[in-house]
């Protein structure tokens, strides 16, 4: 199954991508994680992306389209994949179509803006493996340490309150039109994302079945 997860920053796309990955055994592909990894490794692409990410802006389409084009050719995508955070603009969605990539379902996780800021301020991430945690809702077994790989957890610079508002603005202007784009194709399903993670997962799995 080829899936796209849509939703505002902090809507829980990454967490749901991990759950679906566990249940269906298909890889979760996060352009945000790939860009952060490139930044951590100091690659040319990482350096180029950094100023956009730190300012809460989108990285240019051609950069992320290139990343996804290459990633989807990997062997582990043969039986399906979960795209988390891509596409984020209409040109990115059109690029997927032009690559001939079939999309079976687009799940839009809806969380009101006022809930987003609180969620993002408590978010902690592992820059090594991409796992995400929350100081209140999803604590690691040992404070400040990733359960998956043992690396240290950090707060993303773009999760600071002043940048969150810019990211939400960018989301409404550039990413939200994708709901209409996929609704017209008939494969959009909207899931309520403001309750507990397990509730959202149940709704998401149901949306994959119908
Ligand atoms: P995320 O971890 O998905 O919230 O992504 C973090 C940041 O990476 C975003 O705020 C953007 O600056 C950048 N980014 C991730 N995915 C994309 C994308 N598909 N298009 C443009 N920029 C992206």
mmCIF file of C-alpha atoms and ligand atoms in Angstrom:
data_model
loop_
_atom_site.group_PDB
_atom_site.id
_atom_site.type_symbol
_atom_site.label_atom_id
_atom_site.label_comp_id
_atom_site.label_asym_id
_atom_site.label_seq_id
_atom_site.Cartn_x
_atom_site.Cartn_y
_atom_site.Cartn_z
ATOM 1 C CA UNK A 1 0.000 0.000 0.000
ATOM 2 C CA UNK A 2 1.341 3.427 -0.967
ATOM 3 C CA UNK A 3 0.318 6.062 1.565
ATOM 4 C CA UNK A 4 0.629 9.784 2.170
ATOM 5 C CA UNK A 5 0.171 11.341 5.614
ATOM 6 C CA UNK A 6 -0.995 14.949 5.485
ATOM 7 C CA UNK A 7 -1.445 17.341 8.386
ATOM 8 C CA UNK A 8 -0.056 20.416 10.090
ATOM 9 C CA UNK A 9 3.351 20.324 11.786
ATOM 10 C CA UNK A 10 2.761 18.608 15.133
ATOM 11 C CA UNK A 11 -0.401 16.815 14.011
ATOM 12 C CA UNK A 12 1.272 13.480 14.779
ATOM 13 C CA UNK A 13 2.216 12.345 11.265
ATOM 14 C CA UNK A 14 5.568 10.950 12.414
ATOM 15 C CA UNK A 15 4.061 8.959 15.273
ATOM 16 C CA UNK A 16 1.323 7.523 13.071
ATOM 17 C CA UNK A 17 3.870 6.739 10.353
ATOM 18 C CA UNK A 18 5.812 4.662 12.938
ATOM 19 C CA UNK A 19 2.621 2.800 13.960
ATOM 20 C CA UNK A 20 1.620 2.003 10.384
ATOM 21 C CA UNK A 21 5.187 0.937 9.634
ATOM 22 C CA UNK A 22 5.025 -1.552 12.571
ATOM 23 C CA UNK A 23 1.613 -2.884 11.547
ATOM 24 C CA UNK A 24 2.051 -3.114 7.783
ATOM 25 C CA UNK A 25 5.810 -3.592 7.526
ATOM 26 C CA UNK A 26 6.288 -0.850 4.965
ATOM 27 C CA UNK A 27 8.892 1.918 5.396
ATOM 28 C CA UNK A 28 8.027 5.343 6.768
ATOM 29 C CA UNK A 29 9.749 8.005 4.697
ATOM 30 C CA UNK A 30 10.121 11.434 6.275
ATOM 31 C CA UNK A 31 11.656 14.189 4.170
ATOM 32 C CA UNK A 32 12.080 16.204 7.395
ATOM 33 C CA UNK A 33 14.173 13.414 8.963
ATOM 34 C CA UNK A 34 16.218 13.000 5.792
ATOM 35 C CA UNK A 35 16.917 16.734 5.653
ATOM 36 C CA UNK A 36 17.859 16.839 9.356
ATOM 37 C CA UNK A 37 20.203 13.917 8.809
ATOM 38 C CA UNK A 38 21.810 15.767 5.894
ATOM 39 C CA UNK A 39 22.190 18.839 8.127
ATOM 40 C CA UNK A 40 23.763 16.773 10.918
ATOM 41 C CA UNK A 41 26.200 15.256 8.409
ATOM 42 C CA UNK A 42 27.023 18.692 7.001
ATOM 43 C CA UNK A 43 26.343 17.662 3.401
ATOM 44 C CA UNK A 44 25.873 20.273 0.681
ATOM 45 C CA UNK A 45 22.142 19.569 0.598
ATOM 46 C CA UNK A 46 21.976 19.866 4.402
ATOM 47 C CA UNK A 47 23.696 23.233 4.369
ATOM 48 C CA UNK A 48 21.335 24.459 1.645
ATOM 49 C CA UNK A 49 18.263 23.269 3.565
ATOM 50 C CA UNK A 50 19.286 24.634 6.977
ATOM 51 C CA UNK A 51 18.325 28.284 6.496
ATOM 52 C CA UNK A 52 14.862 27.334 5.205
ATOM 53 C CA UNK A 53 14.205 24.814 7.989
ATOM 54 C CA UNK A 54 15.413 27.074 10.788
ATOM 55 C CA UNK A 55 13.144 29.868 9.513
ATOM 56 C CA UNK A 56 10.079 27.589 9.357
ATOM 57 C CA UNK A 57 9.985 27.849 5.547
ATOM 58 C CA UNK A 58 9.750 25.046 3.017
ATOM 59 C CA UNK A 59 12.883 23.753 1.350
ATOM 60 C CA UNK A 60 12.706 24.345 -2.450
ATOM 61 C CA UNK A 61 10.579 21.810 -4.326
ATOM 62 C CA UNK A 62 13.396 20.562 -6.569
ATOM 63 C CA UNK A 63 15.481 19.531 -3.540
ATOM 64 C CA UNK A 64 12.793 17.433 -1.840
ATOM 65 C CA UNK A 65 11.468 16.024 -5.122
ATOM 66 C CA UNK A 66 15.021 14.817 -5.864
ATOM 67 C CA UNK A 67 15.262 13.173 -2.422
ATOM 68 C CA UNK A 68 11.949 11.349 -2.856
ATOM 69 C CA UNK A 69 12.623 10.310 -6.451
ATOM 70 C CA UNK A 70 15.778 8.533 -5.305
ATOM 71 C CA UNK A 71 14.320 7.099 -2.077
ATOM 72 C CA UNK A 72 11.275 5.526 -3.764
ATOM 73 C CA UNK A 73 13.568 3.511 -6.027
ATOM 74 C CA UNK A 74 15.005 1.605 -3.065
ATOM 75 C CA UNK A 75 14.127 -2.071 -2.735
ATOM 76 C CA UNK A 76 12.243 -1.680 0.542
ATOM 77 C CA UNK A 77 9.587 0.440 -1.213
ATOM 78 C CA UNK A 78 8.536 -2.400 -3.526
ATOM 79 C CA UNK A 79 5.621 -3.468 -1.309
ATOM 80 C CA UNK A 80 4.579 0.028 -0.380
ATOM 81 C CA UNK A 81 5.626 3.046 1.673
ATOM 82 C CA UNK A 82 4.344 5.797 3.941
ATOM 83 C CA UNK A 83 5.223 9.349 2.979
ATOM 84 C CA UNK A 84 5.393 11.570 6.067
ATOM 85 C CA UNK A 85 5.778 15.248 5.220
ATOM 86 C CA UNK A 86 5.844 14.866 1.445
ATOM 87 C CA UNK A 87 4.219 16.229 -0.661
ATOM 88 C CA UNK A 88 3.867 19.625 0.962
ATOM 89 C CA UNK A 89 3.063 21.717 -2.130
ATOM 90 C CA UNK A 90 0.974 21.177 -5.267
ATOM 91 C CA UNK A 91 4.107 21.008 -7.501
ATOM 92 C CA UNK A 92 5.468 18.211 -5.255
ATOM 93 C CA UNK A 93 2.201 16.259 -5.617
ATOM 94 C CA UNK A 94 2.298 16.792 -9.385
ATOM 95 C CA UNK A 95 5.896 15.556 -9.443
ATOM 96 C CA UNK A 96 4.791 12.307 -7.734
ATOM 97 C CA UNK A 97 2.094 11.899 -10.379
ATOM 98 C CA UNK A 98 4.633 12.539 -13.127
ATOM 99 C CA UNK A 99 6.935 9.884 -11.659
ATOM 100 C CA UNK A 100 4.053 7.447 -12.169
ATOM 101 C CA UNK A 101 3.783 6.754 -8.433
ATOM 102 C CA UNK A 102 0.383 5.266 -7.538
ATOM 103 C CA UNK A 103 -1.066 6.579 -4.273
ATOM 104 C CA UNK A 104 -3.668 4.340 -2.622
ATOM 105 C CA UNK A 105 -4.653 6.483 0.331
ATOM 106 C CA UNK A 106 -4.027 9.965 1.675
ATOM 107 C CA UNK A 107 -4.710 10.319 5.389
ATOM 108 C CA UNK A 108 -5.185 13.869 6.628
ATOM 109 C CA UNK A 109 -4.645 14.117 10.400
ATOM 110 C CA UNK A 110 -6.582 17.124 11.675
ATOM 111 C CA UNK A 111 -5.516 19.018 14.798
ATOM 112 C CA UNK A 112 -6.634 22.612 15.510
ATOM 113 C CA UNK A 113 -3.879 25.264 15.408
ATOM 114 C CA UNK A 114 -4.323 26.135 19.092
ATOM 115 C CA UNK A 115 -3.313 22.601 20.109
ATOM 116 C CA UNK A 116 -0.250 22.550 17.882
ATOM 117 C CA UNK A 117 1.924 25.010 19.815
ATOM 118 C CA UNK A 118 1.613 23.036 23.083
ATOM 119 C CA UNK A 119 2.422 19.803 21.302
ATOM 120 C CA UNK A 120 5.474 21.128 19.506
ATOM 121 C CA UNK A 121 6.969 22.856 22.544
ATOM 122 C CA UNK A 122 7.086 19.488 24.363
ATOM 123 C CA UNK A 123 8.379 17.510 21.421
ATOM 124 C CA UNK A 124 11.842 15.959 21.662
ATOM 125 C CA UNK A 125 13.528 14.144 18.809
ATOM 126 C CA UNK A 126 16.425 11.821 18.219
ATOM 127 C CA UNK A 127 18.536 13.294 15.428
ATOM 128 C CA UNK A 128 20.210 9.942 14.827
ATOM 129 C CA UNK A 129 17.217 7.650 14.124
ATOM 130 C CA UNK A 130 14.359 10.150 13.836
ATOM 131 C CA UNK A 131 12.232 8.762 16.695
ATOM 132 C CA UNK A 132 10.023 11.371 18.359
ATOM 133 C CA UNK A 133 8.954 11.780 21.986
ATOM 134 C CA UNK A 134 6.984 14.228 24.100
ATOM 135 C CA UNK A 135 7.809 15.532 27.577
ATOM 136 C CA UNK A 136 4.231 14.812 28.660
ATOM 137 C CA UNK A 137 2.514 12.408 26.261
ATOM 138 C CA UNK A 138 5.272 10.094 25.079
ATOM 139 C CA UNK A 139 8.192 9.935 27.467
ATOM 140 C CA UNK A 140 11.264 7.812 26.760
ATOM 141 C CA UNK A 141 12.172 5.101 29.288
ATOM 142 C CA UNK A 142 15.212 7.154 30.386
ATOM 143 C CA UNK A 143 14.837 10.918 30.326
ATOM 144 C CA UNK A 144 16.699 12.528 27.431
ATOM 145 C CA UNK A 145 17.719 9.213 25.835
ATOM 146 C CA UNK A 146 16.247 7.595 22.716
ATOM 147 C CA UNK A 147 14.573 4.197 23.420
ATOM 148 C CA UNK A 148 15.396 2.995 19.911
ATOM 149 C CA UNK A 149 19.082 3.840 19.447
ATOM 150 C CA UNK A 150 20.294 5.302 22.769
ATOM 151 C CA UNK A 151 21.311 8.663 21.291
ATOM 152 C CA UNK A 152 20.464 11.867 23.146
ATOM 153 C CA UNK A 153 17.133 13.628 22.598
ATOM 154 C CA UNK A 154 16.982 17.281 21.611
ATOM 155 C CA UNK A 155 14.405 19.972 20.972
ATOM 156 C CA UNK A 156 14.249 20.965 17.322
ATOM 157 C CA UNK A 157 15.139 24.600 16.716
ATOM 158 C CA UNK A 158 12.063 24.948 14.514
ATOM 159 C CA UNK A 159 9.821 23.712 17.360
ATOM 160 C CA UNK A 160 10.509 26.932 19.290
ATOM 161 C CA UNK A 161 7.297 29.014 19.637
ATOM 162 C CA UNK A 162 8.422 31.887 17.368
ATOM 163 C CA UNK A 163 9.079 29.534 14.441
ATOM 164 C CA UNK A 164 5.957 27.426 14.983
ATOM 165 C CA UNK A 165 3.707 30.314 13.900
ATOM 166 C CA UNK A 166 5.647 30.642 10.626
ATOM 167 C CA UNK A 167 5.387 26.902 10.026
ATOM 168 C CA UNK A 168 1.621 26.969 10.583
ATOM 169 C CA UNK A 169 1.264 29.884 8.176
ATOM 170 C CA UNK A 170 3.316 28.011 5.578
ATOM 171 C CA UNK A 171 1.164 24.910 6.154
ATOM 172 C CA UNK A 172 -2.118 26.764 5.589
ATOM 173 C CA UNK A 173 -0.860 28.588 2.519
ATOM 174 C CA UNK A 174 1.080 25.875 0.734
ATOM 175 C CA UNK A 175 0.189 22.439 2.085
ATOM 176 C CA UNK A 176 -3.512 22.624 2.932
ATOM 177 C CA UNK A 177 -4.527 22.969 -0.759
ATOM 178 C CA UNK A 178 -3.343 19.346 -1.113
ATOM 179 C CA UNK A 179 -6.483 18.209 0.723
ATOM 180 C CA UNK A 180 -8.553 19.406 -2.203
ATOM 181 C CA UNK A 181 -6.054 17.979 -4.694
ATOM 182 C CA UNK A 182 -6.441 14.459 -3.252
ATOM 183 C CA UNK A 183 -10.153 14.814 -2.370
ATOM 184 C CA UNK A 184 -10.769 15.336 -6.099
ATOM 185 C CA UNK A 185 -8.892 12.109 -6.817
ATOM 186 C CA UNK A 186 -11.149 10.347 -4.267
ATOM 187 C CA UNK A 187 -8.447 8.890 -2.015
ATOM 188 C CA UNK A 188 -8.446 11.405 0.851
ATOM 189 C CA UNK A 189 -9.601 10.295 4.323
ATOM 190 C CA UNK A 190 -9.787 12.748 7.229
ATOM 191 C CA UNK A 191 -8.835 11.532 10.701
ATOM 192 C CA UNK A 192 -9.358 13.375 13.984
ATOM 193 C CA UNK A 193 -5.917 13.785 15.570
ATOM 194 C CA UNK A 194 -6.376 15.744 18.766
ATOM 195 C CA UNK A 195 -7.069 12.902 21.196
ATOM 196 C CA UNK A 196 -4.705 10.190 22.474
ATOM 197 C CA UNK A 197 -2.189 8.619 20.070
ATOM 198 C CA UNK A 198 -3.922 5.205 20.317
ATOM 199 C CA UNK A 199 -7.275 6.722 19.286
ATOM 200 C CA UNK A 200 -5.717 8.396 16.249
ATOM 201 C CA UNK A 201 -3.981 5.141 15.324
ATOM 202 C CA UNK A 202 -7.290 3.241 15.495
ATOM 203 C CA UNK A 203 -8.970 5.843 13.261
ATOM 204 C CA UNK A 204 -6.019 5.817 10.870
ATOM 205 C CA UNK A 205 -6.024 2.015 10.527
ATOM 206 C CA UNK A 206 -9.766 2.088 9.912
ATOM 207 C CA UNK A 207 -9.294 4.731 7.221
ATOM 208 C CA UNK A 208 -6.828 2.409 5.483
ATOM 209 C CA UNK A 209 -9.339 -0.412 5.338
ATOM 210 C CA UNK A 210 -12.438 1.249 3.898
HETATM 211 P P1 LIG B 1 9.062 17.959 9.335
HETATM 212 O O1 LIG B 1 10.001 17.171 10.167
HETATM 213 O O2 LIG B 1 8.280 17.098 8.377
HETATM 214 O O3 LIG B 1 8.186 18.887 10.142
HETATM 215 O O4 LIG B 1 9.976 18.901 8.401
HETATM 216 C C1 LIG B 1 10.838 19.870 8.976
HETATM 217 C C2 LIG B 1 11.190 20.935 7.958
HETATM 218 O O5 LIG B 1 11.855 20.313 6.842
HETATM 219 C C3 LIG B 1 10.005 21.653 7.357
HETATM 220 O O6 LIG B 1 9.541 22.727 8.166
HETATM 221 C C4 LIG B 1 10.600 22.135 6.037
HETATM 222 O O7 LIG B 1 11.460 23.238 6.234
HETATM 223 C C5 LIG B 1 11.467 20.957 5.635
HETATM 224 N N1 LIG B 1 10.707 19.983 4.816
HETATM 225 C C6 LIG B 1 10.371 18.695 5.136
HETATM 226 N N2 LIG B 1 9.661 18.119 4.164
HETATM 227 C C7 LIG B 1 9.519 19.061 3.195
HETATM 228 C C8 LIG B 1 8.857 19.098 1.924
HETATM 229 N N3 LIG B 1 8.177 18.033 1.454
HETATM 230 N N4 LIG B 1 8.939 20.237 1.202
HETATM 231 C C9 LIG B 1 9.628 21.312 1.646
HETATM 232 N N5 LIG B 1 10.251 21.353 2.823
HETATM 233 C C10 LIG B 1 10.204 20.251 3.598
#
